Coordinates of C-alpha atoms in Angstrom, one line a residue:
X214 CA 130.4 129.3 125.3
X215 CA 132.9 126.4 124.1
X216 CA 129.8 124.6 122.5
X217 CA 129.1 127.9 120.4
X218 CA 132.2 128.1 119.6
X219 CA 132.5 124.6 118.7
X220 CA 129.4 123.8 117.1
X221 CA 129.8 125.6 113.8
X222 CA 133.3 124.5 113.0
X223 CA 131.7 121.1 113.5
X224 CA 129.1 122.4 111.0
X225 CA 131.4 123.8 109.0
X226 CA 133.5 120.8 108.1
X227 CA 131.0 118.9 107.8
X228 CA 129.4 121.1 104.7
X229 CA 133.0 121.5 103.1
X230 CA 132.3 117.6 103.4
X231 CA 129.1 118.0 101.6
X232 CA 130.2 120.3 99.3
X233 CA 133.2 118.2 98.4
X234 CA 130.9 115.1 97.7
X235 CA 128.5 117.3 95.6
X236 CA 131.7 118.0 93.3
X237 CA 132.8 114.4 93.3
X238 CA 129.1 112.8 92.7
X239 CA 128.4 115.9 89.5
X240 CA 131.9 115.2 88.2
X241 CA 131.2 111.5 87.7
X242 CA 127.3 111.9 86.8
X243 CA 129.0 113.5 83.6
X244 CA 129.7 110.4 82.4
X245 CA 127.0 108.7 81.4
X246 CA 126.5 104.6 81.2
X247 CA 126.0 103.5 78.2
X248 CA 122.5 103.1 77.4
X249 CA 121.3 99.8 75.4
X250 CA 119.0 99.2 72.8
X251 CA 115.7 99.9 73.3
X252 CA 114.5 97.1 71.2
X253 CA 116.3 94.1 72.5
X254 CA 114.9 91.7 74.7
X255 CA 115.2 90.1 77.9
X256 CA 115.3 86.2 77.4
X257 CA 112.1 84.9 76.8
X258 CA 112.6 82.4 79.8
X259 CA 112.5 85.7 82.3
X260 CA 109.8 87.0 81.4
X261 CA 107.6 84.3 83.0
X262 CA 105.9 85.1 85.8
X263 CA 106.0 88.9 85.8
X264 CA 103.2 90.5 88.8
X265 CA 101.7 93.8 89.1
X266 CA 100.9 92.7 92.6
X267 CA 103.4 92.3 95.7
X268 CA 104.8 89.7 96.6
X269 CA 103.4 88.2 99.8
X270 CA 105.6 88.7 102.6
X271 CA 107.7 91.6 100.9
X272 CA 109.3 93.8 103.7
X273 CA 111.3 95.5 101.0
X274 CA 108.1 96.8 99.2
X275 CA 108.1 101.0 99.3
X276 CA 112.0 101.3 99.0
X277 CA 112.4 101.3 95.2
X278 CA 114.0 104.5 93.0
X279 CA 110.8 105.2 92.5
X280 CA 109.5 106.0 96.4
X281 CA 112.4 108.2 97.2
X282 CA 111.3 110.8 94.9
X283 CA 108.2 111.1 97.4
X284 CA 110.6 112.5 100.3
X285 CA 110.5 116.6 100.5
X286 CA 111.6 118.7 103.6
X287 CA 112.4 117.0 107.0
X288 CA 109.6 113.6 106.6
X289 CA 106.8 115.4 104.4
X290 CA 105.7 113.8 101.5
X291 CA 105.6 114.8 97.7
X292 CA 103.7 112.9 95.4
X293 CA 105.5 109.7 93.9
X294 CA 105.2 111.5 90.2
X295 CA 107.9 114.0 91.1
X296 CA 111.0 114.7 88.8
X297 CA 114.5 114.6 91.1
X298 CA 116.7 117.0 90.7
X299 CA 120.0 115.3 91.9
X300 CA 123.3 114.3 91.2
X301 CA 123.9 110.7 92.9
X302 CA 126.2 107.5 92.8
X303 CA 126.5 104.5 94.8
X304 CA 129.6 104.3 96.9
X305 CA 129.7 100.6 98.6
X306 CA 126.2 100.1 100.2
X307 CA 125.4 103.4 100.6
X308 CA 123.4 105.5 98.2
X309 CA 124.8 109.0 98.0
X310 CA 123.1 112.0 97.1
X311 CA 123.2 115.6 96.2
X312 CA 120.6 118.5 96.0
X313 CA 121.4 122.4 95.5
X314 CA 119.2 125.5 94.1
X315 CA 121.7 128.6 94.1
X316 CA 120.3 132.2 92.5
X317 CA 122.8 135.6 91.7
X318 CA 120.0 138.1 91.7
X319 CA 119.2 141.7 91.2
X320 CA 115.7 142.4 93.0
X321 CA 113.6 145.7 93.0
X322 CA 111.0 146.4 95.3
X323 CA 109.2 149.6 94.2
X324 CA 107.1 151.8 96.5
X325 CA 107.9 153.5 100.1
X326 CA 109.0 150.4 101.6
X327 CA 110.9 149.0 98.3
X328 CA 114.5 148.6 98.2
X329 CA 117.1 147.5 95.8
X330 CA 119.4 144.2 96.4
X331 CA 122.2 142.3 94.8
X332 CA 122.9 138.8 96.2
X333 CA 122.8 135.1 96.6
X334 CA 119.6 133.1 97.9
X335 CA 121.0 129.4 97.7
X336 CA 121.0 126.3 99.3
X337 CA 123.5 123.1 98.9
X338 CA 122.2 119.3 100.7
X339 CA 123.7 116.0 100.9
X340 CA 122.3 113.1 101.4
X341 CA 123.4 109.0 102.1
X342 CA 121.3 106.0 102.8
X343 CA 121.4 102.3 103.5
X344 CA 120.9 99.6 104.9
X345 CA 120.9 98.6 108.8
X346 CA 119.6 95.6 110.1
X347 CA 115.9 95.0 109.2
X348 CA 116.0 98.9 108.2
X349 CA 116.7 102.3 106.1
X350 CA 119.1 104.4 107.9
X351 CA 119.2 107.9 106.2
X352 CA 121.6 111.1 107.3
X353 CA 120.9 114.5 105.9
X354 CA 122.7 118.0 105.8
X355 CA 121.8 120.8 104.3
X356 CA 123.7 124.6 104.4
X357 CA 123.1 127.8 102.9
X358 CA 125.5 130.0 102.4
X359 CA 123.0 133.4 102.6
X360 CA 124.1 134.6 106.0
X361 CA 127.2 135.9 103.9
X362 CA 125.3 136.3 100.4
X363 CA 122.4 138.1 101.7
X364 CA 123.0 141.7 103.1
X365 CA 121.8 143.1 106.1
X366 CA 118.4 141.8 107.4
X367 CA 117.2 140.3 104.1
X368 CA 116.7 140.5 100.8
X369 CA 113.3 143.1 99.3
X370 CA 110.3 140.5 99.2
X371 CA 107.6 143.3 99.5
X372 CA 104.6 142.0 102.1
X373 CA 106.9 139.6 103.7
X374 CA 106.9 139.7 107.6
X375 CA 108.2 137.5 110.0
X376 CA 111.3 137.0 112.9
X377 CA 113.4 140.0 114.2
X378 CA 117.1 141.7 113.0
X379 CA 118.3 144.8 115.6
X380 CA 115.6 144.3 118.0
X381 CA 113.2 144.9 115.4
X382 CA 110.4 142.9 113.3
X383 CA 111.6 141.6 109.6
X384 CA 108.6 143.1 107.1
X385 CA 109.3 143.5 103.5
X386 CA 112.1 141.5 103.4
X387 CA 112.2 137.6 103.7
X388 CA 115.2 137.2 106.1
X389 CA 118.5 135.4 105.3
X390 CA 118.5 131.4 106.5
X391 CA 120.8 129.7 108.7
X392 CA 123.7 128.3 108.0
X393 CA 122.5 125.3 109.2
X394 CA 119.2 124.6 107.4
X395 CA 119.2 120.7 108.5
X396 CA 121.6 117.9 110.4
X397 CA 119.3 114.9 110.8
X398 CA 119.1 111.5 111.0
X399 CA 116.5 108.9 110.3
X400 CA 115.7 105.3 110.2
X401 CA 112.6 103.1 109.6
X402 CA 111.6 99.5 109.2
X403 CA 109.0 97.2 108.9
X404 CA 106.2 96.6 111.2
X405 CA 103.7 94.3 109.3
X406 CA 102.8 93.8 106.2
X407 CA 103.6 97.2 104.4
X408 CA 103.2 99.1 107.0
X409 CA 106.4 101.0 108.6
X410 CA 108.0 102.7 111.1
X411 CA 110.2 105.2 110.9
X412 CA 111.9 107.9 113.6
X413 CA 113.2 111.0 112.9
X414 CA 116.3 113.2 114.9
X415 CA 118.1 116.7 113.7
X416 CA 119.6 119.3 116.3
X417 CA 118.4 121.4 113.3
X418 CA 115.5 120.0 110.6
X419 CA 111.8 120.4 109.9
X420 CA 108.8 119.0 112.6
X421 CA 105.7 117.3 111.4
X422 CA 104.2 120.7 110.5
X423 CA 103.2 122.3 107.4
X424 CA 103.3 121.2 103.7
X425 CA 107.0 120.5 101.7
X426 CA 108.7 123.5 102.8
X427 CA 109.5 126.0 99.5
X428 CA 113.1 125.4 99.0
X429 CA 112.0 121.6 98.2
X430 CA 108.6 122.1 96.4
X431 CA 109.1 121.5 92.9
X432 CA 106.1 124.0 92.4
X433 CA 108.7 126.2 94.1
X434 CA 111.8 125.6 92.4
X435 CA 112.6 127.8 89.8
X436 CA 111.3 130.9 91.9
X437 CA 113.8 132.7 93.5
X438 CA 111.5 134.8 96.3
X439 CA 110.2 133.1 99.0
X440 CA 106.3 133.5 99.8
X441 CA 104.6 136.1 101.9
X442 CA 102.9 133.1 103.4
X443 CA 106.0 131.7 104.5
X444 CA 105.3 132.2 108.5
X445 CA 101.5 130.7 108.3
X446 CA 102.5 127.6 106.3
X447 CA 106.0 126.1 106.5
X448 CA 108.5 128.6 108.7
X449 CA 109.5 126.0 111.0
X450 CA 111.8 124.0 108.5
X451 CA 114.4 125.4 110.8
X452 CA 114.0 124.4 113.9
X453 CA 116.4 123.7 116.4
X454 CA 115.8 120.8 117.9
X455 CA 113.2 118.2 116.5
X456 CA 112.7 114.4 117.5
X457 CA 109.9 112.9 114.8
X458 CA 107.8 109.2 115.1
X459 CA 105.3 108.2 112.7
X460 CA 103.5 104.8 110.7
X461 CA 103.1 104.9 107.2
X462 CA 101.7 102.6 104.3
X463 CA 102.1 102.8 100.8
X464 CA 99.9 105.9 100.3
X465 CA 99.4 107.6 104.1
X466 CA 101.5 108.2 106.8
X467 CA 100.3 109.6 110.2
X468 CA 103.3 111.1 112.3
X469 CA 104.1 113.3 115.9
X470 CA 107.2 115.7 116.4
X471 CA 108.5 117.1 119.3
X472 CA 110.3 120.0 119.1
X473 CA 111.8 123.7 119.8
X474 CA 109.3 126.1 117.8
X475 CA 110.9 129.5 118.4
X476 CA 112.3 131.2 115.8
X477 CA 116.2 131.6 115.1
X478 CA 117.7 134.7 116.5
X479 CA 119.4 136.9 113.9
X480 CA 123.2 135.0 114.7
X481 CA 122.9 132.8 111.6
X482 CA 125.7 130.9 112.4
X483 CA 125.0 129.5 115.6
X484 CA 122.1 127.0 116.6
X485 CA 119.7 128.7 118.9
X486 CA 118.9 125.4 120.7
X487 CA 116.3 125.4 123.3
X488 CA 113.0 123.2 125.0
X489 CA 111.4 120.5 122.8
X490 CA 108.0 121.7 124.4
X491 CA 106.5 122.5 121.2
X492 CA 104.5 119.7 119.3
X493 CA 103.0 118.4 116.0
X494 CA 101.0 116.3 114.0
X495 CA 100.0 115.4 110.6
X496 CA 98.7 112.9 108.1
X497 CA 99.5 112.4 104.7
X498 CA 97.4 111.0 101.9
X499 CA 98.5 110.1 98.5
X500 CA 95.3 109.2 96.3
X501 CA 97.2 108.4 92.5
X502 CA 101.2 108.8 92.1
X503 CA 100.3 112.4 90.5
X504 CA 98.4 114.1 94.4
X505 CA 99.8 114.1 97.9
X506 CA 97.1 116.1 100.4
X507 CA 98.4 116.8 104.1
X508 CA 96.7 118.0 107.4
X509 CA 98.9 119.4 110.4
X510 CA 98.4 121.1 113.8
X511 CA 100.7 122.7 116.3
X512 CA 101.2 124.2 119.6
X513 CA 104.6 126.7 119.6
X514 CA 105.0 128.4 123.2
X515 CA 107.1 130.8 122.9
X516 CA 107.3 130.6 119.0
X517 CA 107.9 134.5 118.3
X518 CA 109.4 137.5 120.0
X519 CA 107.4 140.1 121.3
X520 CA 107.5 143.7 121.2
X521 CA 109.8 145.6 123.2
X522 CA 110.6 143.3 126.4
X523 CA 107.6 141.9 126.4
X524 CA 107.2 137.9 126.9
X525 CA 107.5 136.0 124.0
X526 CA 104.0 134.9 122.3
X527 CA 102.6 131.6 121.7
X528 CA 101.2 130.4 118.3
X529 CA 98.6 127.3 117.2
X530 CA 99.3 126.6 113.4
X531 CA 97.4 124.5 110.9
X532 CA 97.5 124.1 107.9
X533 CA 96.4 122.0 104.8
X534 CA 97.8 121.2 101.5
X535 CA 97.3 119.7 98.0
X536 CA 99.9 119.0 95.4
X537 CA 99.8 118.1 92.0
X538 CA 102.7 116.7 89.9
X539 CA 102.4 115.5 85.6
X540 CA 104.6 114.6 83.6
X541 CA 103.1 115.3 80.6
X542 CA 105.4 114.6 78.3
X543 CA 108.7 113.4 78.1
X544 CA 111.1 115.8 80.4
X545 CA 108.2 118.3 80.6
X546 CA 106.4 118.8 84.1
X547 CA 103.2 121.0 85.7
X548 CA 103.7 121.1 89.3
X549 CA 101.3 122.9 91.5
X550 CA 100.6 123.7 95.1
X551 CA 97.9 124.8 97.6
X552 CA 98.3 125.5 100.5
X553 CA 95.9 127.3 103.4
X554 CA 97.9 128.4 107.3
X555 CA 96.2 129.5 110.2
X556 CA 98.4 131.4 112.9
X557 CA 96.3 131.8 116.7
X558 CA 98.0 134.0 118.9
X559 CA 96.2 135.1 122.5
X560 CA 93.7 137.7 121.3
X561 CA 93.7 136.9 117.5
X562 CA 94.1 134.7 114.3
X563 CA 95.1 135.4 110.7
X564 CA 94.9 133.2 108.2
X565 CA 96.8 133.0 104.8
X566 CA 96.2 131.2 101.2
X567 CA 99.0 130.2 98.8
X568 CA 98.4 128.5 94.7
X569 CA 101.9 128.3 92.9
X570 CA 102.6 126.9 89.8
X571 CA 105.3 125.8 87.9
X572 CA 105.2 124.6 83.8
X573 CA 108.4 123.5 82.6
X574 CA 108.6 122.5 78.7
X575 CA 111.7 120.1 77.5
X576 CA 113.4 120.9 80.9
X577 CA 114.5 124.1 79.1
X578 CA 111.7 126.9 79.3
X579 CA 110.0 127.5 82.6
X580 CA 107.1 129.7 83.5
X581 CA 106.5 130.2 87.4
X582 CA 103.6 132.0 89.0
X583 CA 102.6 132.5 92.7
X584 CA 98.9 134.3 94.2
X585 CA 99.1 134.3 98.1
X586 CA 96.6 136.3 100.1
X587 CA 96.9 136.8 104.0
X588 CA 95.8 138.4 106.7
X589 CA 98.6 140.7 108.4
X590 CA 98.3 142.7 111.9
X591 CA 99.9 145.9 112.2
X592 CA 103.0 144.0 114.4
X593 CA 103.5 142.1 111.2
X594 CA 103.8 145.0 108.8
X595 CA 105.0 147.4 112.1
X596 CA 102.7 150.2 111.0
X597 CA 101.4 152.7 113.3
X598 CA 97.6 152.1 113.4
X599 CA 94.8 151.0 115.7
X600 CA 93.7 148.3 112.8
X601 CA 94.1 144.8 114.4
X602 CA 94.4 143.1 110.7
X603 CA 94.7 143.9 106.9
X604 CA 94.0 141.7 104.3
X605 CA 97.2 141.7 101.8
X606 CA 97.9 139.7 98.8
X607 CA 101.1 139.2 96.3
X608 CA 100.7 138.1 92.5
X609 CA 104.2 137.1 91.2
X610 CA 105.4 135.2 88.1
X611 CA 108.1 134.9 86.0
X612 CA 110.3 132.2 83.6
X613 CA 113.7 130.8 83.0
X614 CA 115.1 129.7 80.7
X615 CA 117.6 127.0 81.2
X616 CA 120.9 125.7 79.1
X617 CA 122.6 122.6 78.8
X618 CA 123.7 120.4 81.5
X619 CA 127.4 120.1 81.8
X620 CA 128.7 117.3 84.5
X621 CA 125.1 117.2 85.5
X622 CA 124.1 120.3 86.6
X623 CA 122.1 122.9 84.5
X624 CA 122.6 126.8 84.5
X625 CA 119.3 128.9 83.5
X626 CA 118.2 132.7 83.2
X627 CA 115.3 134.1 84.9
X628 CA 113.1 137.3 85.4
X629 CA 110.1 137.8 87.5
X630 CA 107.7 140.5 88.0
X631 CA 105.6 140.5 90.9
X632 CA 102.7 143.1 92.3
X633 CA 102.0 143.5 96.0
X634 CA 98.6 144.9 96.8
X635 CA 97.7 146.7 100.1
X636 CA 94.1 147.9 101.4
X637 CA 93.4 151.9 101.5
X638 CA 94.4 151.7 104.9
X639 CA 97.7 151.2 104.2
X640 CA 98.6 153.0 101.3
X641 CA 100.1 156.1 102.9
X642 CA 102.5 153.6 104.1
X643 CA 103.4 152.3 101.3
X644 CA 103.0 154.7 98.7
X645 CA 100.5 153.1 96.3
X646 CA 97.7 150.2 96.9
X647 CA 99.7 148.1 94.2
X648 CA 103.9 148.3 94.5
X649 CA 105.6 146.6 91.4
X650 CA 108.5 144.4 91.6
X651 CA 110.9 142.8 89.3
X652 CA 114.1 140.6 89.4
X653 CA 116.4 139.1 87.2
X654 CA 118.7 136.1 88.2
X655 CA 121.4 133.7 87.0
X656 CA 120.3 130.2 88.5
X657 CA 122.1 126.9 89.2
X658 CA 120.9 123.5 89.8
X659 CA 121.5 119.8 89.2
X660 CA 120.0 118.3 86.0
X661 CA 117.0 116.0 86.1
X662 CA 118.7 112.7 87.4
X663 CA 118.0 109.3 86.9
X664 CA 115.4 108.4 89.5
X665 CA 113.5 111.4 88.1
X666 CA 112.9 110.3 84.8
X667 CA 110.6 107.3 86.5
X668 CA 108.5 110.5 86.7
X669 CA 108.2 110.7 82.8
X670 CA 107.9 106.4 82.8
X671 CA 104.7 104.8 80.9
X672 CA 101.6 104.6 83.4
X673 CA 101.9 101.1 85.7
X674 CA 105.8 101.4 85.6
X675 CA 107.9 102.3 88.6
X676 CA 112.1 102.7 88.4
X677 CA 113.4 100.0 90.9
X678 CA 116.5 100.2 92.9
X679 CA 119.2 97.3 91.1
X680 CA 122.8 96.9 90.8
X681 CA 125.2 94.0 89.4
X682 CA 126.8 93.5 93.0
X683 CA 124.2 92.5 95.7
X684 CA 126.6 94.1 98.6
X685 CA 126.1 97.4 97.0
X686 CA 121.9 97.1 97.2
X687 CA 120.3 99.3 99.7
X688 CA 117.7 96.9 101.3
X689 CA 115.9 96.4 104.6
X690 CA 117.9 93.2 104.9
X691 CA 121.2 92.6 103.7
X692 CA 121.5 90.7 100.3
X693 CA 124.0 88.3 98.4
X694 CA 124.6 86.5 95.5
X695 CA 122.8 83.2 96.5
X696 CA 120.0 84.7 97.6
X697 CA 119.2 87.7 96.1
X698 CA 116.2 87.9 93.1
X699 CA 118.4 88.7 90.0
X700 CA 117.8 88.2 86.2
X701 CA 120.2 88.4 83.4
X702 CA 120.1 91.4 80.8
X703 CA 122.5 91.8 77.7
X704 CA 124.8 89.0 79.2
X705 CA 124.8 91.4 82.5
X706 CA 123.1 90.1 86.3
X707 CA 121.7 92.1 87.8
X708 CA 120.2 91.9 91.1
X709 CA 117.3 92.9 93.7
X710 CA 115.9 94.1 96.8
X711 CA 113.0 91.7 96.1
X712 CA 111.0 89.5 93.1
X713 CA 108.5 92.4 93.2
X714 CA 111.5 94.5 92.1
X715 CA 112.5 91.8 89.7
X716 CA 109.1 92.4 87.9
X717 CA 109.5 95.7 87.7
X718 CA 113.0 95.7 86.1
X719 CA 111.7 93.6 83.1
X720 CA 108.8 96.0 82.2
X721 CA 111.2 97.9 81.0
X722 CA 115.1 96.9 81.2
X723 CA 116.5 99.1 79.0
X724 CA 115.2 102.3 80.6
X725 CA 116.0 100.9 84.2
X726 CA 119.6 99.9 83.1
X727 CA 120.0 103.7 81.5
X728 CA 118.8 105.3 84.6
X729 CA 120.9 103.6 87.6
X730 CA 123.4 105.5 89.0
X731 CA 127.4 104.8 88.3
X732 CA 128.4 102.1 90.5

């Protein structure tokens, strides 16, 4: 009892900690560094020797700005062409961080089963990294504030199924999170070569299972709704309880998890530990910086609850995923996601397909779109029939358009309309075979930062990690003055993880100067 009591004012002060460090790091992204001349040149004398190729021997290869756009949710992978959408500073040698979406919406659900909701969907994470030993230690926390911004047991999301509120199944409505979305920790380091280790721990964060979860797909980002598919494809992104190991190279990673795959209780406060006997698997592959494809496979004893008293079920997942990211023109993205899940429970399987989209012009007018298609047993939709499974599917898009930036974060408009289509079967359930819905939102998010713009850099260029005091590099191995690769720019040194990192500066100094964060 003390522990439950305990654990979420721990919690607690840690996200006021969070939140407070969001604040500081967005107040002081608002001023920006000054940016130099486009045309003016290094000195001729450092320019020799510039390599496209690594640098035999270089441990610190895969740690640049440009790499840590590739981490999503937990240890999944998006591809290296993503935009960032941050607000970050460096702070001594560690490299600070801060991620939020946030939504005040208005949502309709028409039909038998429609409702109408104001409230909050949101989402606030921090994050800080450096270096440790021959390593990358990173910490992570992320909160959401919906158990008090999201009424009742969810918000209308019309086809949506999955967990339980008063004893009874969530359908139609796409549940509140916990407060506690992830507390983790992680490190890697060097094996051989450019191979890696890493290990990951969170009393609440995401397994090896399933593609980016939705709160972190860019494909994702300006929707407000979460997807029908959500439960075949990336539910367990809350889970309490998950130790991760994996190798990875510069363009796979193969990694295991251990963890607790039953699904939080209705208390979204608390942390609904339990066994780590569920476990994971997936590979990663990343082609070209623009794809990332995944393959993963679980076993979850115990994963859901059962009806009435009866014992809790078991679930297999897999799933598998493609995602495409272009910048196709300067501060202009297409991001797009496929994604197939596969639920086996004792005496059946369902299986569920998800495409989203989102086009984003001048990072001011946004047009999102979502098709998912699944199959969904009568427990799911808790209908009173002797029909096993229905096929369902959900057509949704919308747009926002977003303002300004002011201190770094950007405030936006949206609407979205969205259909949800039922077989004959169940259309005395629901009213009609096709139930309309539509929403309009207020949004809130950080602007495109700095390491996102590599995104938007000239084909063969990749935004490297620098900064004019070596003690405040983030490197596998501590760096300093006398060691350090460095060059001179505008009368300024700056220094280096690495040569390799060297080289890439001087492809293009100007934009790599106008994009680090204040120091």
């Amino acid at each position: 009892m003390y522990i439950r009591r305990l654990f979420p004012r721990l919690v607690g002060a840690v996200a006021v900690a969070f939140w407070g460090s969001a604040a500081s790091v967005g107040a002081q992204s608002g001023q920006p560094a000054p940016v130099p001349d486009q045309h003016e040149q290094v000195e001729a004398d450092l320019q020799v020797g510039l390599s496209e190729a690594p640098q035999a021997g270089d441990e610190h290869a895969g740690h640049d700005m440009g790499s840590m756009m590739r981490e999503g949710s937990g240890t999944s992978w998006l591809p290296d062409s993503s935009p960032m959408y941050a607000v970050h500073r460096q702070k001594g040698a560690w490299t600070l961080m801060a991620h939020e979406n946030a939504f005040l919406q208005f949502l309709h659900e028409s039909g038998r089963r429609g409702d109408d909701q104001a409230g909050s969907i949101n989402w606030i994470m921090g994050m800080a990294q450096r270096s440790v030993g021959t390593g990358h230690l990173g910490l992570r926390g992320m909160f959401s504030f919906e158990p008090w911004t999201i009424r009742g047991c969810g918000y209308p999301d019309l086809l949506a199924s999955g967990e339980q509120c008063h004893g009874e199944k969530i359908h139609d409505r796409q549940h509140p999170h916990d407060f506690s979305m992830e507390i983790s920790a992680e490190y890697d380091a060097p094996v051989a070569g450019d191979v890696r280790w890493q290990v990951f721990a969170a009393p609440a964060g995401e397994p090896a299972l399933g593609p980016v979860a939705y709160p972190h797909r860019v494909s994702a980002t300006p929707n407000p709704l979460a997807p029908m598919t959500h439960h075949w494809l990336d539910s367990t992104h809350i889970s309490f309880g998950v130790v991760t190991g994996g190798l990875y190279g510069k363009r796979w990673k193969a990694e295991t998890s251990a963890f607790n795959g039953r699904e939080p209780d209705e208390r979204r406060t608390d942390f609904d530990f339990g066994a780590l006997d569920s476990v994971s698997g997936r590979l990663w592959f990343l082609p070209t910086a623009n794809l990332a494809f995944q393959v993963s496979a679980g076993r979850l004893p115990e994963a859901e609850a059962a009806e009435g008293a009866g014992p809790r079920v078991d679930v297999t997942r897999a799933t598998a995923s493609a995602t495409y990211h272009t910048m196709f023109r300067e501060n202009s993205i297409w991001a797009t996601t496929l994604a197939w899940g596969r639920n086996a429970e004792t005496d059946h399987a369902t299986n569920a397909l998800l495409l989203e989209t989102n086009l984003t012009f001048d990072e001011q007018d946004t047009w999102f779109g979502r098709f998912e298609v699944a199959g969904k047993t009568a427990h799911d939709l808790d209908v009173a029939t002797v029909s096993q499974a229905f096929t369902v599917a959900r057509l949704q898009g919308g747009y926002t358009r977003y303002l300004d930036a002011a201190r770094g974060f950007t405030p936006g408009l949206g609407m979205t309309l969205s259909a949800g289509i039922v077989p004959k079967e169940l259309e005395a359930a629901y009213g009609r075979r096709v139930n309309v819905g539509v929403g309009v939102f207020a949004t809130f998010r950080p602007a495109l930062s700095a390491t996102g713009a590599a995104a938007a850099a000239p084909a063969g260029h990749t935004m490297v990690m620098t900064a004019t005091d070596p003690a405040k590099l983030t490197c596998p191995t501590p760096v300093d003055a006398t060691t350090a690769s460095k060059t001179m720019y505008n009368g300024t040194t700056y220094y280096f993880c690495s040569d390799r990192d060297r080289d890439g500066f001087l492809k293009d100094p100007a934009m790599n100067v106008a994009m680090m964060p204040k120091q």
